[in-house]
mmCIF file of N, CA and C in Angstrom:
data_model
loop_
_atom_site.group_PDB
_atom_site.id
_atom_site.type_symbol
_atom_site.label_atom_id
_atom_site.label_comp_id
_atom_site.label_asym_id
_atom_site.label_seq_id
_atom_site.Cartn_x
_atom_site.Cartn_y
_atom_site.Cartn_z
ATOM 1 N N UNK A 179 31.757 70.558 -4.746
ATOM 2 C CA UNK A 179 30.673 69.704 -5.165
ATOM 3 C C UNK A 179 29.362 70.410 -4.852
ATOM 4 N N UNK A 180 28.345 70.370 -5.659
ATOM 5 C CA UNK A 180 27.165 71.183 -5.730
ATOM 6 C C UNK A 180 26.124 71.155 -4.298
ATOM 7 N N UNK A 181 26.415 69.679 -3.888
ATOM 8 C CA UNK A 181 25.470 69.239 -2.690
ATOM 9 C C UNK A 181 26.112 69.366 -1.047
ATOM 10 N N UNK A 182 27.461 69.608 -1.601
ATOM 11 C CA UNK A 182 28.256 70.028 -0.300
ATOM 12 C C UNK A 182 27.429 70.576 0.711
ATOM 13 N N UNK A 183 27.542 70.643 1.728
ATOM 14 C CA UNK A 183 26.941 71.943 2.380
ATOM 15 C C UNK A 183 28.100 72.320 3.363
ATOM 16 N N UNK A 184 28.067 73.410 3.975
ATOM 17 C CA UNK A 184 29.344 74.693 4.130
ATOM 18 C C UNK A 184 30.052 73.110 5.202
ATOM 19 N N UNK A 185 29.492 72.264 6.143
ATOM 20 C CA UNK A 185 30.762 71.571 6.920
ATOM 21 C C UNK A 185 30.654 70.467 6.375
ATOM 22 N N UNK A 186 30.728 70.040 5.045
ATOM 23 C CA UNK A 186 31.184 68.901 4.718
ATOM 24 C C UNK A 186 30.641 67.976 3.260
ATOM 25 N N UNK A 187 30.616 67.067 3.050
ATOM 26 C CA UNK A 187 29.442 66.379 2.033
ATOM 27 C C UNK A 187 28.778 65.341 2.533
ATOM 28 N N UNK A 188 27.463 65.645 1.731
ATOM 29 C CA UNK A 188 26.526 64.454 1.192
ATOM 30 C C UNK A 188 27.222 63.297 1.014
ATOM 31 N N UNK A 189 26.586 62.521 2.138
ATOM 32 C CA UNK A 189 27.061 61.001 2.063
ATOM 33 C C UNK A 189 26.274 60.412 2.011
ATOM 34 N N UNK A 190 26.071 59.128 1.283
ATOM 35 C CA UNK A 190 25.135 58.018 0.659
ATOM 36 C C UNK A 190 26.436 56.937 1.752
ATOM 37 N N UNK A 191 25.227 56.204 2.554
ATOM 38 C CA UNK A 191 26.026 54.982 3.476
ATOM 39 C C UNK A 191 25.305 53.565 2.545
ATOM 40 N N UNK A 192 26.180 52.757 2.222
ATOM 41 C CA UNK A 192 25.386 51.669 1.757
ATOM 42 C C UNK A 192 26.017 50.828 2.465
ATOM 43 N N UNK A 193 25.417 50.055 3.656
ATOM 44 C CA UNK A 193 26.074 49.080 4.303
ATOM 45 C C UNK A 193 24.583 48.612 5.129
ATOM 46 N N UNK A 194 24.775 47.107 4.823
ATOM 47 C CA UNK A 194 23.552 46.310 5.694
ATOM 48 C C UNK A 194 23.599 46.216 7.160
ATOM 49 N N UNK A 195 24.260 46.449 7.753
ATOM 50 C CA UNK A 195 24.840 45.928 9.314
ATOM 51 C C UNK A 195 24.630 47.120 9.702
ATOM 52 N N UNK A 196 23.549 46.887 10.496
ATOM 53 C CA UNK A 196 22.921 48.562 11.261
ATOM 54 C C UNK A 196 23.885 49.136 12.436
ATOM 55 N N UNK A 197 24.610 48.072 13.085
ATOM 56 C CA UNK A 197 25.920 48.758 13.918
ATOM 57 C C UNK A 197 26.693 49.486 13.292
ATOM 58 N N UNK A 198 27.685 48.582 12.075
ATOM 59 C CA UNK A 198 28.277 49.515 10.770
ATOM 60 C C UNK A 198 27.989 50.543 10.623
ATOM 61 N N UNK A 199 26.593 50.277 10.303
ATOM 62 C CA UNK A 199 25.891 51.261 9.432
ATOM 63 C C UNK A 199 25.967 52.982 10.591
ATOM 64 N N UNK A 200 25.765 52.314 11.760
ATOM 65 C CA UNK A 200 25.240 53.749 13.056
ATOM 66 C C UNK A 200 27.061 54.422 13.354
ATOM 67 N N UNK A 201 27.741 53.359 13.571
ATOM 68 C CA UNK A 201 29.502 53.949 13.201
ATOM 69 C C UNK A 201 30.015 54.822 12.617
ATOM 70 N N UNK A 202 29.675 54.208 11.264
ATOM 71 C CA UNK A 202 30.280 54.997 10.143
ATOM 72 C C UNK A 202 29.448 56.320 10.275
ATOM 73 N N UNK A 203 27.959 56.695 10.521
ATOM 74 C CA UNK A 203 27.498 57.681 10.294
ATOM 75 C C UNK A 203 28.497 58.822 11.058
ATOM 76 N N UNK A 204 28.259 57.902 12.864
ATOM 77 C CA UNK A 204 29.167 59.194 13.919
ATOM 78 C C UNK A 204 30.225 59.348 13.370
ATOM 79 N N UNK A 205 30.727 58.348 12.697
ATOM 80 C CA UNK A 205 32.452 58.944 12.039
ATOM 81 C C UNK A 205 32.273 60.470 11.137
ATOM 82 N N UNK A 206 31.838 59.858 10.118
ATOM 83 C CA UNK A 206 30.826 60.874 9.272
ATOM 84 C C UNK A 206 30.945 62.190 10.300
ATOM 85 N N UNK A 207 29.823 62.028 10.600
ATOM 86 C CA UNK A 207 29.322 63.547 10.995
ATOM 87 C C UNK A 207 30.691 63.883 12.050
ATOM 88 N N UNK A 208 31.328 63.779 12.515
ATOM 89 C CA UNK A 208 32.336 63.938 13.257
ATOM 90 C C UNK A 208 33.719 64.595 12.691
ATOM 91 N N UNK A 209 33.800 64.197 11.076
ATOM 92 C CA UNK A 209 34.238 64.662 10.579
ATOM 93 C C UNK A 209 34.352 65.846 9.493
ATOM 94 N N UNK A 210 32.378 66.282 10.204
ATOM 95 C CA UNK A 210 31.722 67.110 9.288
ATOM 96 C C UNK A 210 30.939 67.206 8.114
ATOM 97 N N UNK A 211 30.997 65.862 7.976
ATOM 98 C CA UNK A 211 30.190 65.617 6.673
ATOM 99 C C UNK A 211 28.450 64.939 6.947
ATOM 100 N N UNK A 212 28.197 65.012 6.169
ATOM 101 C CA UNK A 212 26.287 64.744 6.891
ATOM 102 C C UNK A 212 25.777 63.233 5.358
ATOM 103 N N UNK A 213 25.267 62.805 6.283
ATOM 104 C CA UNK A 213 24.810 61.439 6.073
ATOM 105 C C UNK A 213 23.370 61.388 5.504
ATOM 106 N N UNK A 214 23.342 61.625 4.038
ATOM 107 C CA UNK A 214 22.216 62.001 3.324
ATOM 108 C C UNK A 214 20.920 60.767 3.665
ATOM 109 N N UNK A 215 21.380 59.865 3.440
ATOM 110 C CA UNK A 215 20.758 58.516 3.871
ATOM 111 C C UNK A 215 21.388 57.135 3.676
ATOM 112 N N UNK A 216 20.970 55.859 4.261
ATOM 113 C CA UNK A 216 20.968 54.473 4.038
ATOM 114 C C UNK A 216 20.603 53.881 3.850
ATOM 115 N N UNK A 217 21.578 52.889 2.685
ATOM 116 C CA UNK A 217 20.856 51.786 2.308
ATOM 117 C C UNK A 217 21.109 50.388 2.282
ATOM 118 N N UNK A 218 20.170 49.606 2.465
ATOM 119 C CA UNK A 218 20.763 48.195 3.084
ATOM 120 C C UNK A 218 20.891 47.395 1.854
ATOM 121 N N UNK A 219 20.089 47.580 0.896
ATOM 122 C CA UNK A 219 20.200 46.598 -0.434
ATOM 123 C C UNK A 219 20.882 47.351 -1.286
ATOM 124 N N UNK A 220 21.166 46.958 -2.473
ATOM 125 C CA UNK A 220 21.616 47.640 -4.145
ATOM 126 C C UNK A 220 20.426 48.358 -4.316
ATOM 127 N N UNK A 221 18.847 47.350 -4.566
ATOM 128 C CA UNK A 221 18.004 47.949 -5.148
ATOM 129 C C UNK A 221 17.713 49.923 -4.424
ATOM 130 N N UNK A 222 18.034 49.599 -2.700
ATOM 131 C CA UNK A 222 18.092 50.616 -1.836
ATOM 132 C C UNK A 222 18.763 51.788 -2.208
ATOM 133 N N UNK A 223 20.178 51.191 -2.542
ATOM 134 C CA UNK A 223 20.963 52.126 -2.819
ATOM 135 C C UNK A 223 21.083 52.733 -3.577
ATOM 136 N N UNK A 224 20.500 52.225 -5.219
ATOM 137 C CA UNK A 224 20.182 52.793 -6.321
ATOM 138 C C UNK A 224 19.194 54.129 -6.525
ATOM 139 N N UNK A 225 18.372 53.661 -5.679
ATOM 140 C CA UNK A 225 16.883 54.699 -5.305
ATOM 141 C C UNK A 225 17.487 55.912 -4.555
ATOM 142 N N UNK A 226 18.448 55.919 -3.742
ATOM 143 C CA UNK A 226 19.186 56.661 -2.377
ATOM 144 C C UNK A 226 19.873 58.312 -3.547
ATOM 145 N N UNK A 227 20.518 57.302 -4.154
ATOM 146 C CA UNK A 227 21.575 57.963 -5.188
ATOM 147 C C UNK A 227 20.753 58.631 -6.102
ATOM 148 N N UNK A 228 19.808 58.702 -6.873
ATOM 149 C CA UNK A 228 19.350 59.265 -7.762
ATOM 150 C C UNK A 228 18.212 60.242 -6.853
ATOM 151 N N UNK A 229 17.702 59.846 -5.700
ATOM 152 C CA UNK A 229 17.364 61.004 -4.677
ATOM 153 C C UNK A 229 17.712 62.019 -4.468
ATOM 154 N N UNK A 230 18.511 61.786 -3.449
ATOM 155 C CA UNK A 230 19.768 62.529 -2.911
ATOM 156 C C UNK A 230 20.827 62.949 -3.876
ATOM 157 N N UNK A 231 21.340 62.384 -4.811
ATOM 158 C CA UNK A 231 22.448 62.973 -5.399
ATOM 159 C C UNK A 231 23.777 63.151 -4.921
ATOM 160 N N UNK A 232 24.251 62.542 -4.027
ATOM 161 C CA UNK A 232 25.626 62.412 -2.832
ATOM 162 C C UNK A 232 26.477 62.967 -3.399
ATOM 163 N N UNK A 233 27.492 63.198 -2.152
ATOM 164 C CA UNK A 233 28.649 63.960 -3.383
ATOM 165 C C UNK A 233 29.783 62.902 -2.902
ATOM 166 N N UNK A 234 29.451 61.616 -2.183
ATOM 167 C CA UNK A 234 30.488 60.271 -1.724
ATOM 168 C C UNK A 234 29.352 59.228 -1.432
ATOM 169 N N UNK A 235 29.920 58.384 -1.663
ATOM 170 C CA UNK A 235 29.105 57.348 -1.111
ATOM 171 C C UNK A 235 29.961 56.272 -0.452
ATOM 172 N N UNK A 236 30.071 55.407 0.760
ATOM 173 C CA UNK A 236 30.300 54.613 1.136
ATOM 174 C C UNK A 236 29.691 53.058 1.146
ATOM 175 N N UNK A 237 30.307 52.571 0.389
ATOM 176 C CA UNK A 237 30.016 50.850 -0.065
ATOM 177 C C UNK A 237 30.117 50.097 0.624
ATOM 178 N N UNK A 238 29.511 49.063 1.274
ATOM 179 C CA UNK A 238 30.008 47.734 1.390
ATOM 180 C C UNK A 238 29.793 46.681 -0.101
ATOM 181 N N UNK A 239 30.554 46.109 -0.064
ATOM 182 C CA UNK A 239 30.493 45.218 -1.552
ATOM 183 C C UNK A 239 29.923 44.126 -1.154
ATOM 184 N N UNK A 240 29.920 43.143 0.280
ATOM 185 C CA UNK A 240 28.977 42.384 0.264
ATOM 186 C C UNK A 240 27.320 42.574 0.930
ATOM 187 N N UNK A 241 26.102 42.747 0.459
ATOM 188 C CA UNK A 241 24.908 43.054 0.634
ATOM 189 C C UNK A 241 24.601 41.738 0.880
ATOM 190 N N UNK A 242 23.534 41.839 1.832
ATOM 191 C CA UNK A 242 22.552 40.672 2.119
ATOM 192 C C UNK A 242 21.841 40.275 0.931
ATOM 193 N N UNK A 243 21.617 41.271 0.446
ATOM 194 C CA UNK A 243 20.500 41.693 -0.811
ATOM 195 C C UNK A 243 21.195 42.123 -1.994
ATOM 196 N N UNK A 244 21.510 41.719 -3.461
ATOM 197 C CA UNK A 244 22.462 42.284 -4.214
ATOM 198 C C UNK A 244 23.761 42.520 -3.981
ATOM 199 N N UNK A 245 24.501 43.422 -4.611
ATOM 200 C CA UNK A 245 25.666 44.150 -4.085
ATOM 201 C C UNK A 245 26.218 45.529 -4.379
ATOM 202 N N UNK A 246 27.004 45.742 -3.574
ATOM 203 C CA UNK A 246 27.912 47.079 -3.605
ATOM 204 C C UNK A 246 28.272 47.552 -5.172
ATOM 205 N N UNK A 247 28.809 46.282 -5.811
ATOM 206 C CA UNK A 247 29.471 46.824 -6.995
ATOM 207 C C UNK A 247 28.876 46.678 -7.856
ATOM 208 N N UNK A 248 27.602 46.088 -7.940
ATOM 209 C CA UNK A 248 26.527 46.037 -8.792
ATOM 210 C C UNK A 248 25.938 47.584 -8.767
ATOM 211 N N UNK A 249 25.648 47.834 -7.078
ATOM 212 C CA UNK A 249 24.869 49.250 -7.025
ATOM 213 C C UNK A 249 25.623 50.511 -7.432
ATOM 214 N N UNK A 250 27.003 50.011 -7.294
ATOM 215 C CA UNK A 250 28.151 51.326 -7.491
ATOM 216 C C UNK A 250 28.060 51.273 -9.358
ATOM 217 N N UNK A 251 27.841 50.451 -9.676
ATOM 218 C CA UNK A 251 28.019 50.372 -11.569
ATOM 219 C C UNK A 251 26.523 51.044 -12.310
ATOM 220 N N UNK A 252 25.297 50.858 -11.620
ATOM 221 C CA UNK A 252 24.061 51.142 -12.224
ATOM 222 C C UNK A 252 23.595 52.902 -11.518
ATOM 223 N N UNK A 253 24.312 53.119 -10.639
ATOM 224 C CA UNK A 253 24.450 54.348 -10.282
ATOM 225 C C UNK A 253 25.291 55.342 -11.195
ATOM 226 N N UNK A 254 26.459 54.673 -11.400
ATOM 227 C CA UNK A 254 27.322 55.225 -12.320
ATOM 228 C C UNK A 254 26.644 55.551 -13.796
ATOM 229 N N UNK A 255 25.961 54.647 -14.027
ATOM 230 C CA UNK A 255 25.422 54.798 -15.399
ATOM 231 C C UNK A 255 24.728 56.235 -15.507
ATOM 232 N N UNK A 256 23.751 57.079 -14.309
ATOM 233 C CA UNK A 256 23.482 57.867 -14.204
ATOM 234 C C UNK A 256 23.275 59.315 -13.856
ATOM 235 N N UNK A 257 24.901 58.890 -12.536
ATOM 236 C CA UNK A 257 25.835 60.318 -11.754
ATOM 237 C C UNK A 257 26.480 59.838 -11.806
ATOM 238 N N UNK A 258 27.832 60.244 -11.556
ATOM 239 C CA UNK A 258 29.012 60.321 -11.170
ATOM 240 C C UNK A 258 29.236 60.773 -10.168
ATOM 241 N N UNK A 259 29.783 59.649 -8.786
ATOM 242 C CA UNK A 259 29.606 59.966 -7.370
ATOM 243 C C UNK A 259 31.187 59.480 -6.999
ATOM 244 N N UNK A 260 31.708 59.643 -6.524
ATOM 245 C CA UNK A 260 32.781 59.266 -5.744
ATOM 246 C C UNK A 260 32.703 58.198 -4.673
ATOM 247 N N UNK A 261 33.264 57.085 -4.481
ATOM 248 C CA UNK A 261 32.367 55.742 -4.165
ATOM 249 C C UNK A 261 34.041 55.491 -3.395
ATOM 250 N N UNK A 262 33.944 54.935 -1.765
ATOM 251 C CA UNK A 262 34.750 53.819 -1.582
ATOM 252 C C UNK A 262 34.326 52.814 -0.795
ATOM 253 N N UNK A 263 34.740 51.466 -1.441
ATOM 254 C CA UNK A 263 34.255 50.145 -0.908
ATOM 255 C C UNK A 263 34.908 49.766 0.001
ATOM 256 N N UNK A 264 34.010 49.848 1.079
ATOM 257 C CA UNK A 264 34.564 48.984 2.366
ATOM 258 C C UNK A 264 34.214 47.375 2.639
ATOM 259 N N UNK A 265 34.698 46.725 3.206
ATOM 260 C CA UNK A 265 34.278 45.100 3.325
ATOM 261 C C UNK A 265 35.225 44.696 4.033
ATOM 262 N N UNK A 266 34.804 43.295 4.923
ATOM 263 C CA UNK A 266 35.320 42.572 5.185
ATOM 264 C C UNK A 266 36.239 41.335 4.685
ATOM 265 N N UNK A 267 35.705 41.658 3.955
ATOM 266 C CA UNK A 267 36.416 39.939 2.870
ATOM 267 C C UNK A 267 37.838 40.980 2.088
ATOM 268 N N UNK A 268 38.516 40.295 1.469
ATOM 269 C CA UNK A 268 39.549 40.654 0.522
ATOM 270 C C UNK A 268 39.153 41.223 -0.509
ATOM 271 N N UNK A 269 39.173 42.639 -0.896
ATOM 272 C CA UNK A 269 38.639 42.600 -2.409
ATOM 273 C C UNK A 269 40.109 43.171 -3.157
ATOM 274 N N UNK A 270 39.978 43.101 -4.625
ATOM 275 C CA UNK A 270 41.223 43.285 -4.684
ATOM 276 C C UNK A 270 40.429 44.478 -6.340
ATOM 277 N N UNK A 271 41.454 45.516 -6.731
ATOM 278 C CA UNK A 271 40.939 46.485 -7.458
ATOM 279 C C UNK A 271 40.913 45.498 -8.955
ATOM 280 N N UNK A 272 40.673 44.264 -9.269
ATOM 281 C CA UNK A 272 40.988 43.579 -10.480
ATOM 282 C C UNK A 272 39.535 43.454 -10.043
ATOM 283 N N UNK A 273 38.703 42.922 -9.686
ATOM 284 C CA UNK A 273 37.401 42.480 -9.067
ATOM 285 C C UNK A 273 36.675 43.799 -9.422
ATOM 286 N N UNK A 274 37.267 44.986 -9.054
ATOM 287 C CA UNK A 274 36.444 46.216 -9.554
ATOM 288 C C UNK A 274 36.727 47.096 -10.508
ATOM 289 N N UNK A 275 35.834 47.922 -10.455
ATOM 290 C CA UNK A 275 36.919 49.096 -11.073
ATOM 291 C C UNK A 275 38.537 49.523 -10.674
ATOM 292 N N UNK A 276 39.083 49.636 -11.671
ATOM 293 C CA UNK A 276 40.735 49.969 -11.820
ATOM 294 C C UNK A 276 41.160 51.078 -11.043
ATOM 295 N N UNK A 277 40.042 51.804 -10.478
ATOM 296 C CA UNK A 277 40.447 53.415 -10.218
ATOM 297 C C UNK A 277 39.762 53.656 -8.385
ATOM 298 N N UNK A 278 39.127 52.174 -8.470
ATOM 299 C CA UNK A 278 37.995 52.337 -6.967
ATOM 300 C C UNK A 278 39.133 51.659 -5.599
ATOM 301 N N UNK A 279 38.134 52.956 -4.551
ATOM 302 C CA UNK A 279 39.121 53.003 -3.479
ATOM 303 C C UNK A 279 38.510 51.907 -2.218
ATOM 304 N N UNK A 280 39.377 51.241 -1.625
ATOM 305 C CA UNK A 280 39.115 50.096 -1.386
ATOM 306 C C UNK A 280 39.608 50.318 0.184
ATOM 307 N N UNK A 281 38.581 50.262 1.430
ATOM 308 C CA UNK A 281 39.070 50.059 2.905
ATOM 309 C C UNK A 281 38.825 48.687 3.293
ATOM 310 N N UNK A 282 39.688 48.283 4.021
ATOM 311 C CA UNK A 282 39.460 46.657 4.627
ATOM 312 C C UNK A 282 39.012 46.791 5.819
ATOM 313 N N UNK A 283 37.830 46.667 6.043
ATOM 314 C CA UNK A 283 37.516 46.398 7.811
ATOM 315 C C UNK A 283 38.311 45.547 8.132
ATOM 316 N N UNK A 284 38.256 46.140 9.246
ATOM 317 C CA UNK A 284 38.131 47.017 10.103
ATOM 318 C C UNK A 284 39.676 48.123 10.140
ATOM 319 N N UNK A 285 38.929 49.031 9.851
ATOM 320 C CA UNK A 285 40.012 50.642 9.677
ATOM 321 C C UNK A 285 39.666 51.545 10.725
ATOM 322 N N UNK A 286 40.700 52.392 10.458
ATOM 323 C CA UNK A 286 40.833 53.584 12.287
ATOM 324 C C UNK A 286 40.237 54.513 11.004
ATOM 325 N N UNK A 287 39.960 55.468 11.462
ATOM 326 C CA UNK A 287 39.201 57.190 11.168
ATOM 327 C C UNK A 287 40.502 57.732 10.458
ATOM 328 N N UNK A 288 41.552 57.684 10.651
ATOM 329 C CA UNK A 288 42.885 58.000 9.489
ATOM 330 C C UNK A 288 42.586 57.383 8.170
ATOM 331 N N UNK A 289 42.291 56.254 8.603
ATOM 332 C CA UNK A 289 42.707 55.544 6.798
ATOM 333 C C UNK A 289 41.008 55.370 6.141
ATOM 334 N N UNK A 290 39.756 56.152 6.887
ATOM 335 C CA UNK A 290 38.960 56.224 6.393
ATOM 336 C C UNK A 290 38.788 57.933 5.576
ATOM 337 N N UNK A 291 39.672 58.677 6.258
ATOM 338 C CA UNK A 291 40.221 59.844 5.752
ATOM 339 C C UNK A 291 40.463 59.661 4.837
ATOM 340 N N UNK A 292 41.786 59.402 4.598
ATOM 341 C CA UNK A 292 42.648 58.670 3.532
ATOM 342 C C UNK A 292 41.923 58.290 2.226
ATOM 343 N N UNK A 293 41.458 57.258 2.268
ATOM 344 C CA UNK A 293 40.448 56.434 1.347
ATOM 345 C C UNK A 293 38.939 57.839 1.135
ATOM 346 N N UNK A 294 38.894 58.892 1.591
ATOM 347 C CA UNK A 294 37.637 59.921 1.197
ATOM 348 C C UNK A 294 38.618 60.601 0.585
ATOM 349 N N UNK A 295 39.618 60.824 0.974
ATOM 350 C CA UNK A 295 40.593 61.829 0.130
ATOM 351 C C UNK A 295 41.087 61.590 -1.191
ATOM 352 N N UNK A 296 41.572 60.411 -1.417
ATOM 353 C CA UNK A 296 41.315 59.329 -2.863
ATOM 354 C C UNK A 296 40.367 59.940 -3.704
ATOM 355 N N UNK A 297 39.301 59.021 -3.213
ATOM 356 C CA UNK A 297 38.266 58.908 -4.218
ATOM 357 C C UNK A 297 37.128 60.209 -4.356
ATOM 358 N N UNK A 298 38.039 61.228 -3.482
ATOM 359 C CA UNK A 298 37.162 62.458 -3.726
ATOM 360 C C UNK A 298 38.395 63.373 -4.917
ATOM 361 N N UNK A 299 39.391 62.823 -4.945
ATOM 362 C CA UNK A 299 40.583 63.503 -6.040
ATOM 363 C C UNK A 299 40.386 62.648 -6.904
ATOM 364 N N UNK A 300 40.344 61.320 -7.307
ATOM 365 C CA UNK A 300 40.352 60.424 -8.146
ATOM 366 C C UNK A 300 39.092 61.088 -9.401
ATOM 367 N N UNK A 301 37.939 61.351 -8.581
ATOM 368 C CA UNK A 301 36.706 61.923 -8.852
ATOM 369 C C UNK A 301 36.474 62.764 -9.830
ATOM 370 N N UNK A 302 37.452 63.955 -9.264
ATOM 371 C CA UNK A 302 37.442 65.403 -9.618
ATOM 372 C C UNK A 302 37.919 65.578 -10.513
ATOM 373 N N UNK A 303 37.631 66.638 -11.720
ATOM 374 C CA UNK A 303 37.897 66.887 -12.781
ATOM 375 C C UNK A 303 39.393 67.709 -13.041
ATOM 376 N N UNK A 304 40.080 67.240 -13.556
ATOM 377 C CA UNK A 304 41.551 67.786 -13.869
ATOM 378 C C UNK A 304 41.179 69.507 -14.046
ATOM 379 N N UNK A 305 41.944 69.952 -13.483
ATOM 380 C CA UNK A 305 42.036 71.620 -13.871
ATOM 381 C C UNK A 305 43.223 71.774 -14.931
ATOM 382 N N UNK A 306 42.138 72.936 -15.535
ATOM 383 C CA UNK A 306 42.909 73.482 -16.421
ATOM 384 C C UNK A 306 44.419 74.443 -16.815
#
């Protein structure tokens, strides 16, 4: 991915809950990847993404302010980012996109692996 840099990728955090939000980063960077910026609303996150240019982004689908899958769809319209939605509530892949990778909080650092490994293959362009 173009924005990679040599230990990891560009991550776009979209999650309102500034504890969440400070977590997921140390996970992040812990696992080498660097935390381009955050955003607490859709409108936030929209602005974040066409900034930065991420090469993942991490969702929450419910926002104080808008939402996840609102911000993950109007982003889409303009990059193509590799997106997985995390939340508390139940979401189920009929509610979203058919192809989007879905963590249930509360998850261990394996199955947040897991779920980057997805939607960073799901992503990627078939070789020839």
């Amino acid at each position: 991915m173009e924005n990679a840099s040599s230990s990891g990728l560009q991550v776009l955090l979209v999650e309102d809950e500034a504890v969440i939000a400070m977590l997921l980063a140390e996970v992040l960077y812990g696992m080498g990847h660097h935390v381009c910026a955050t955003a607490t609303t859709e409108a936030a996150a929209v602005a974040a993404a066409a900034r930065h240019k991420p090469d993942l982004m991490i969702v929450d689908e419910k926002l104080t302010i808008g939402s996840g899958s609102s911000a993950v769809a109007e982003i889409m319209r303009h990059i193509q980012v590799p997106y997985v939605f995390v939340s508390g509530a139940l979401l189920r892949n009929e509610t979203l996109n058919p192809m989007a990778v879905i963590l249930q909080k509360p998850f261990t650092v394996n199955e947040l692996v897991g779920a980057i490994k997805r939607a960073v293959a799901t992503a990627a362009p078939p070789h020839p």
